[in-house]
């Protein structure tokens, strides 16, 4: 008689453990299966968030307004300041016949290297204003390379203030980027910034 009681308890417990799953759980399981796609390799691939890219493309992307560093006065003269190394160039641009003077001297007389002259004319040619505006430049400090880079940045900023539509063209040509490279300072115990003195073992 004692052996019969455990069998009765087992038969009574089994129906409780094998209850049918709730209806909510079945619906949830069907939703998970619906969001999975079986690939050729047999591994299910989740497609959650697949439609987010299309939703994002439909929305208009709002671009921030460009920061214009040049200024435009009441007479229609655009002013821009450019810096490179230790050189500083102050540029003024206005509608005219296409003259370009640097410190009261023409471009050909001030910059003797053809590469430097082409760099100065590059932002004007990119915006198709070469020959249609007068450019006045006052530059000091630094050497030829530093002054050329400062003039290019100053002209680009002045052209941007002269016409806001030139921003994308000047930005694509990297004329509005300030070159932050400077001469590295000399360190004590070294001949230059990194160069050491000649070493003699004996």
PDB file of C-alpha atoms in Angstrom:
ATOM      1  CA  UNK A   1       0.000   0.000   0.000  1.00  0.00           C
ATOM      2  CA  UNK A   2       2.834   2.292   0.694  1.00  0.00           C
ATOM      3  CA  UNK A   3       4.191   1.817  -2.849  1.00  0.00           C
ATOM      4  CA  UNK A   4       0.923   2.987  -4.444  1.00  0.00           C
ATOM      5  CA  UNK A   5       0.957   6.499  -3.048  1.00  0.00           C
ATOM      6  CA  UNK A   6       3.977   7.760  -5.030  1.00  0.00           C
ATOM      7  CA  UNK A   7       2.424   6.539  -8.315  1.00  0.00           C
ATOM      8  CA  UNK A   8      -0.745   8.455  -7.568  1.00  0.00           C
ATOM      9  CA  UNK A   9       1.251  11.567  -6.777  1.00  0.00           C
ATOM     10  CA  UNK A  10       3.164  11.245 -10.068  1.00  0.00           C
ATOM     11  CA  UNK A  11      -0.018  10.861 -12.087  1.00  0.00           C
ATOM     12  CA  UNK A  12      -1.485  13.894 -10.412  1.00  0.00           C
ATOM     13  CA  UNK A  13       1.585  16.074 -11.003  1.00  0.00           C
ATOM     14  CA  UNK A  14       2.087  15.325 -14.704  1.00  0.00           C
ATOM     15  CA  UNK A  15      -1.028  17.097 -15.977  1.00  0.00           C
ATOM     16  CA  UNK A  16       0.033  20.264 -14.196  1.00  0.00           C
ATOM     17  CA  UNK A  17       3.453  20.349 -15.871  1.00  0.00           C
ATOM     18  CA  UNK A  18       2.086  19.692 -19.364  1.00  0.00           C
ATOM     19  CA  UNK A  19      -0.348  22.563 -19.489  1.00  0.00           C
ATOM     20  CA  UNK A  20      -0.933  24.222 -22.860  1.00  0.00           C
ATOM     21  CA  UNK A  21       1.031  27.495 -23.366  1.00  0.00           C
ATOM     22  CA  UNK A  22      -0.870  30.699 -22.933  1.00  0.00           C
ATOM     23  CA  UNK A  23      -2.348  32.406 -25.993  1.00  0.00           C
ATOM     24  CA  UNK A  24      -0.163  35.489 -25.496  1.00  0.00           C
ATOM     25  CA  UNK A  25       3.015  33.410 -25.615  1.00  0.00           C
ATOM     26  CA  UNK A  26       1.935  31.758 -28.865  1.00  0.00           C
ATOM     27  CA  UNK A  27       1.272  35.126 -30.515  1.00  0.00           C
ATOM     28  CA  UNK A  28       4.657  36.429 -29.367  1.00  0.00           C
ATOM     29  CA  UNK A  29       6.413  33.357 -30.756  1.00  0.00           C
ATOM     30  CA  UNK A  30       4.677  33.809 -34.125  1.00  0.00           C
ATOM     31  CA  UNK A  31       5.807  37.456 -34.277  1.00  0.00           C
ATOM     32  CA  UNK A  32       9.438  36.470 -33.662  1.00  0.00           C
ATOM     33  CA  UNK A  33       9.269  33.847 -36.413  1.00  0.00           C
ATOM     34  CA  UNK A  34       7.731  36.397 -38.769  1.00  0.00           C
ATOM     35  CA  UNK A  35      10.659  38.802 -38.272  1.00  0.00           C
ATOM     36  CA  UNK A  36      13.220  36.134 -39.162  1.00  0.00           C
ATOM     37  CA  UNK A  37      14.106  35.181 -42.705  1.00  0.00           C
ATOM     38  CA  UNK A  38      15.906  31.933 -43.389  1.00  0.00           C
ATOM     39  CA  UNK A  39      18.884  32.417 -45.684  1.00  0.00           C
ATOM     40  CA  UNK A  40      20.358  29.857 -48.096  1.00  0.00           C
ATOM     41  CA  UNK A  41      22.769  28.675 -45.424  1.00  0.00           C
ATOM     42  CA  UNK A  42      19.858  27.866 -43.129  1.00  0.00           C
ATOM     43  CA  UNK A  43      20.753  30.511 -40.537  1.00  0.00           C
ATOM     44  CA  UNK A  44      17.865  32.856 -39.697  1.00  0.00           C
ATOM     45  CA  UNK A  45      18.568  36.504 -40.443  1.00  0.00           C
ATOM     46  CA  UNK A  46      16.947  39.234 -38.426  1.00  0.00           C
ATOM     47  CA  UNK A  47      15.226  41.961 -40.430  1.00  0.00           C
ATOM     48  CA  UNK A  48      14.451  44.240 -37.525  1.00  0.00           C
ATOM     49  CA  UNK A  49      15.081  47.861 -38.461  1.00  0.00           C
ATOM     50  CA  UNK A  50      15.493  47.124 -42.148  1.00  0.00           C
ATOM     51  CA  UNK A  51      13.068  49.875 -43.073  1.00  0.00           C
ATOM     52  CA  UNK A  52      14.847  52.544 -41.048  1.00  0.00           C
ATOM     53  CA  UNK A  53      17.148  53.461 -43.944  1.00  0.00           C
ATOM     54  CA  UNK A  54      14.248  54.148 -46.262  1.00  0.00           C
ATOM     55  CA  UNK A  55      12.503  56.234 -43.627  1.00  0.00           C
ATOM     56  CA  UNK A  56      15.648  58.295 -43.074  1.00  0.00           C
ATOM     57  CA  UNK A  57      16.090  58.908 -46.790  1.00  0.00           C
ATOM     58  CA  UNK A  58      12.603  60.273 -47.123  1.00  0.00           C
ATOM     59  CA  UNK A  59      13.217  62.916 -44.488  1.00  0.00           C
ATOM     60  CA  UNK A  60      14.951  66.096 -45.596  1.00  0.00           C
ATOM     61  CA  UNK A  61      18.461  66.358 -44.184  1.00  0.00           C
ATOM     62  CA  UNK A  62      18.922  69.772 -42.595  1.00  0.00           C
ATOM     63  CA  UNK A  63      22.471  71.058 -43.063  1.00  0.00           C
ATOM     64  CA  UNK A  64      23.828  73.622 -40.615  1.00  0.00           C
ATOM     65  CA  UNK A  65      24.440  77.076 -41.969  1.00  0.00           C
ATOM     66  CA  UNK A  66      28.113  77.701 -42.833  1.00  0.00           C
ATOM     67  CA  UNK A  67      30.156  79.959 -40.602  1.00  0.00           C
ATOM     68  CA  UNK A  68      31.307  82.920 -42.682  1.00  0.00           C
ATOM     69  CA  UNK A  69      34.513  84.395 -41.267  1.00  0.00           C
ATOM     70  CA  UNK A  70      34.778  87.305 -43.689  1.00  0.00           C
ATOM     71  CA  UNK A  71      32.934  90.601 -43.488  1.00  0.00           C
ATOM     72  CA  UNK A  72      31.097  92.760 -45.989  1.00  0.00           C
ATOM     73  CA  UNK A  73      30.939  96.515 -45.422  1.00  0.00           C
ATOM     74  CA  UNK A  74      28.249  98.955 -46.556  1.00  0.00           C
ATOM     75  CA  UNK A  75      30.183  99.823 -49.724  1.00  0.00           C
ATOM     76  CA  UNK A  76      30.166  96.208 -50.940  1.00  0.00           C
ATOM     77  CA  UNK A  77      33.827  95.551 -50.110  1.00  0.00           C
ATOM     78  CA  UNK A  78      34.490  92.077 -48.706  1.00  0.00           C
ATOM     79  CA  UNK A  79      37.241  91.689 -46.118  1.00  0.00           C
ATOM     80  CA  UNK A  80      39.023  88.545 -45.009  1.00  0.00           C
ATOM     81  CA  UNK A  81      42.004  87.703 -42.828  1.00  0.00           C
ATOM     82  CA  UNK A  82      44.300  84.752 -43.486  1.00  0.00           C
ATOM     83  CA  UNK A  83      47.099  83.302 -41.368  1.00  0.00           C
ATOM     84  CA  UNK A  84      49.796  80.725 -42.085  1.00  0.00           C
ATOM     85  CA  UNK A  85      52.805  80.031 -39.839  1.00  0.00           C
ATOM     86  CA  UNK A  86      53.755  83.524 -38.633  1.00  0.00           C
ATOM     87  CA  UNK A  87      52.379  85.416 -41.665  1.00  0.00           C
ATOM     88  CA  UNK A  88      49.169  87.463 -41.536  1.00  0.00           C
ATOM     89  CA  UNK A  89      47.350  88.660 -44.670  1.00  0.00           C
ATOM     90  CA  UNK A  90      44.488  91.140 -44.741  1.00  0.00           C
ATOM     91  CA  UNK A  91      42.521  90.997 -47.978  1.00  0.00           C
ATOM     92  CA  UNK A  92      39.840  93.185 -49.514  1.00  0.00           C
ATOM     93  CA  UNK A  93      37.774  92.132 -52.537  1.00  0.00           C
ATOM     94  CA  UNK A  94      35.405  94.291 -54.557  1.00  0.00           C
ATOM     95  CA  UNK A  95      33.908  94.274 -58.046  1.00  0.00           C
ATOM     96  CA  UNK A  96      36.353  95.607 -60.587  1.00  0.00           C
ATOM     97  CA  UNK A  97      38.562  94.920 -63.572  1.00  0.00           C
ATOM     98  CA  UNK A  98      40.634  92.092 -62.059  1.00  0.00           C
ATOM     99  CA  UNK A  99      43.657  93.868 -60.583  1.00  0.00           C
ATOM    100  CA  UNK A 100      45.564  92.074 -57.815  1.00  0.00           C
ATOM    101  CA  UNK A 101      48.058  94.027 -55.720  1.00  0.00           C
ATOM    102  CA  UNK A 102      50.094  92.781 -52.741  1.00  0.00           C
ATOM    103  CA  UNK A 103      51.647  95.459 -50.512  1.00  0.00           C
ATOM    104  CA  UNK A 104      51.245  97.957 -53.361  1.00  0.00           C
ATOM    105  CA  UNK A 105      53.034  95.713 -55.866  1.00  0.00           C
ATOM    106  CA  UNK A 106      51.591  93.510 -58.606  1.00  0.00           C
ATOM    107  CA  UNK A 107      51.361  89.758 -58.085  1.00  0.00           C
ATOM    108  CA  UNK A 108      54.104  88.990 -60.637  1.00  0.00           C
ATOM    109  CA  UNK A 109      56.554  91.392 -58.985  1.00  0.00           C
ATOM    110  CA  UNK A 110      55.852  90.306 -55.405  1.00  0.00           C
ATOM    111  CA  UNK A 111      55.829  86.507 -55.858  1.00  0.00           C
ATOM    112  CA  UNK A 112      58.612  85.310 -58.124  1.00  0.00           C
ATOM    113  CA  UNK A 113      57.753  81.595 -57.989  1.00  0.00           C
ATOM    114  CA  UNK A 114      55.124  80.437 -60.499  1.00  0.00           C
ATOM    115  CA  UNK A 115      53.712  77.882 -58.052  1.00  0.00           C
ATOM    116  CA  UNK A 116      52.989  80.602 -55.477  1.00  0.00           C
ATOM    117  CA  UNK A 117      51.245  82.762 -58.062  1.00  0.00           C
ATOM    118  CA  UNK A 118      49.053  79.856 -59.144  1.00  0.00           C
ATOM    119  CA  UNK A 119      48.094  79.158 -55.535  1.00  0.00           C
ATOM    120  CA  UNK A 120      46.994  82.778 -55.039  1.00  0.00           C
ATOM    121  CA  UNK A 121      44.906  82.722 -58.220  1.00  0.00           C
ATOM    122  CA  UNK A 122      43.370  79.290 -57.472  1.00  0.00           C
ATOM    123  CA  UNK A 123      40.394  80.438 -55.296  1.00  0.00           C
ATOM    124  CA  UNK A 124      39.554  83.162 -57.837  1.00  0.00           C
ATOM    125  CA  UNK A 125      39.555  80.695 -60.719  1.00  0.00           C
ATOM    126  CA  UNK A 126      37.569  78.102 -58.745  1.00  0.00           C
ATOM    127  CA  UNK A 127      34.759  80.599 -58.130  1.00  0.00           C
ATOM    128  CA  UNK A 128      35.012  81.998 -61.703  1.00  0.00           C
ATOM    129  CA  UNK A 129      35.670  85.509 -60.382  1.00  0.00           C
ATOM    130  CA  UNK A 130      39.163  85.792 -61.858  1.00  0.00           C
ATOM    131  CA  UNK A 131      39.283  89.030 -63.820  1.00  0.00           C
ATOM    132  CA  UNK A 132      35.971  90.287 -62.434  1.00  0.00           C
ATOM    133  CA  UNK A 133      37.036  91.475 -58.978  1.00  0.00           C
ATOM    134  CA  UNK A 134      39.813  93.682 -57.636  1.00  0.00           C
ATOM    135  CA  UNK A 135      41.909  92.160 -54.861  1.00  0.00           C
ATOM    136  CA  UNK A 136      43.954  94.261 -52.452  1.00  0.00           C
ATOM    137  CA  UNK A 137      46.304  92.460 -50.058  1.00  0.00           C
ATOM    138  CA  UNK A 138      48.444  93.652 -47.177  1.00  0.00           C
ATOM    139  CA  UNK A 139      50.651  90.881 -45.782  1.00  0.00           C
ATOM    140  CA  UNK A 140      53.475  90.869 -43.258  1.00  0.00           C
ATOM    141  CA  UNK A 141      55.492  88.368 -41.260  1.00  0.00           C
ATOM    142  CA  UNK A 142      56.862  84.985 -42.203  1.00  0.00           C
ATOM    143  CA  UNK A 143      58.474  84.014 -45.482  1.00  0.00           C
ATOM    144  CA  UNK A 144      57.323  83.415 -49.020  1.00  0.00           C
ATOM    145  CA  UNK A 145      55.537  80.122 -48.323  1.00  0.00           C
ATOM    146  CA  UNK A 146      53.822  81.403 -45.204  1.00  0.00           C
ATOM    147  CA  UNK A 147      52.671  84.588 -46.877  1.00  0.00           C
ATOM    148  CA  UNK A 148      51.340  82.674 -49.885  1.00  0.00           C
ATOM    149  CA  UNK A 149      49.243  80.407 -47.653  1.00  0.00           C
ATOM    150  CA  UNK A 150      47.957  83.388 -45.669  1.00  0.00           C
ATOM    151  CA  UNK A 151      46.960  85.229 -48.855  1.00  0.00           C
ATOM    152  CA  UNK A 152      45.086  82.201 -50.199  1.00  0.00           C
ATOM    153  CA  UNK A 153      43.081  81.832 -46.977  1.00  0.00           C
ATOM    154  CA  UNK A 154      42.380  85.563 -46.821  1.00  0.00           C
ATOM    155  CA  UNK A 155      41.146  85.672 -50.429  1.00  0.00           C
ATOM    156  CA  UNK A 156      38.931  82.620 -49.862  1.00  0.00           C
ATOM    157  CA  UNK A 157      37.325  84.135 -46.762  1.00  0.00           C
ATOM    158  CA  UNK A 158      36.784  87.446 -48.531  1.00  0.00           C
ATOM    159  CA  UNK A 159      35.171  85.718 -51.523  1.00  0.00           C
ATOM    160  CA  UNK A 160      32.902  83.788 -49.173  1.00  0.00           C
ATOM    161  CA  UNK A 161      31.733  87.050 -47.629  1.00  0.00           C
ATOM    162  CA  UNK A 162      31.436  88.616 -51.094  1.00  0.00           C
ATOM    163  CA  UNK A 163      29.011  85.868 -52.207  1.00  0.00           C
ATOM    164  CA  UNK A 164      27.655  83.191 -49.870  1.00  0.00           C
ATOM    165  CA  UNK A 165      27.095  80.839 -52.802  1.00  0.00           C
ATOM    166  CA  UNK A 166      30.862  80.328 -53.096  1.00  0.00           C
ATOM    167  CA  UNK A 167      31.076  78.485 -49.774  1.00  0.00           C
ATOM    168  CA  UNK A 168      30.630  74.953 -51.124  1.00  0.00           C
ATOM    169  CA  UNK A 169      33.090  75.503 -53.980  1.00  0.00           C
ATOM    170  CA  UNK A 170      35.736  76.987 -51.705  1.00  0.00           C
ATOM    171  CA  UNK A 171      35.198  74.338 -49.072  1.00  0.00           C
ATOM    172  CA  UNK A 172      35.487  71.516 -51.618  1.00  0.00           C
ATOM    173  CA  UNK A 173      38.777  72.990 -52.831  1.00  0.00           C
ATOM    174  CA  UNK A 174      40.043  73.176 -49.202  1.00  0.00           C
ATOM    175  CA  UNK A 175      40.674  76.905 -49.549  1.00  0.00           C
ATOM    176  CA  UNK A 176      38.827  77.673 -46.297  1.00  0.00           C
ATOM    177  CA  UNK A 177      40.911  75.278 -44.176  1.00  0.00           C
ATOM    178  CA  UNK A 178      43.437  76.940 -41.894  1.00  0.00           C
ATOM    179  CA  UNK A 179      46.792  75.170 -42.114  1.00  0.00           C
ATOM    180  CA  UNK A 180      47.718  74.827 -38.436  1.00  0.00           C
ATOM    181  CA  UNK A 181      51.234  73.490 -38.999  1.00  0.00           C
ATOM    182  CA  UNK A 182      53.871  75.558 -37.247  1.00  0.00           C
ATOM    183  CA  UNK A 183      57.610  75.296 -36.708  1.00  0.00           C
ATOM    184  CA  UNK A 184      58.291  73.044 -33.743  1.00  0.00           C
ATOM    185  CA  UNK A 185      60.234  74.797 -30.996  1.00  0.00           C
ATOM    186  CA  UNK A 186      63.829  73.930 -30.179  1.00  0.00           C
ATOM    187  CA  UNK A 187      64.432  71.713 -27.142  1.00  0.00           C
ATOM    188  CA  UNK A 188      67.283  72.041 -24.672  1.00  0.00           C
ATOM    189  CA  UNK A 189      70.004  69.462 -25.145  1.00  0.00           C
ATOM    190  CA  UNK A 190      69.240  69.247 -28.867  1.00  0.00           C
ATOM    191  CA  UNK A 191      70.583  71.160 -31.825  1.00  0.00           C
ATOM    192  CA  UNK A 192      67.074  71.777 -33.205  1.00  0.00           C
ATOM    193  CA  UNK A 193      63.574  70.554 -32.361  1.00  0.00           C
ATOM    194  CA  UNK A 194      64.566  66.893 -32.756  1.00  0.00           C
ATOM    195  CA  UNK A 195      68.113  66.896 -34.167  1.00  0.00           C
ATOM    196  CA  UNK A 196      70.816  65.960 -31.689  1.00  0.00           C
ATOM    197  CA  UNK A 197      74.391  67.154 -31.515  1.00  0.00           C
ATOM    198  CA  UNK A 198      77.063  64.985 -33.092  1.00  0.00           C
ATOM    199  CA  UNK A 199      77.909  62.072 -30.833  1.00  0.00           C
ATOM    200  CA  UNK A 200      81.535  61.087 -30.372  1.00  0.00           C
ATOM    201  CA  UNK A 201      82.229  57.936 -28.411  1.00  0.00           C
ATOM    202  CA  UNK A 202      85.989  58.619 -28.074  1.00  0.00           C
TER     203      UNK A 202
END
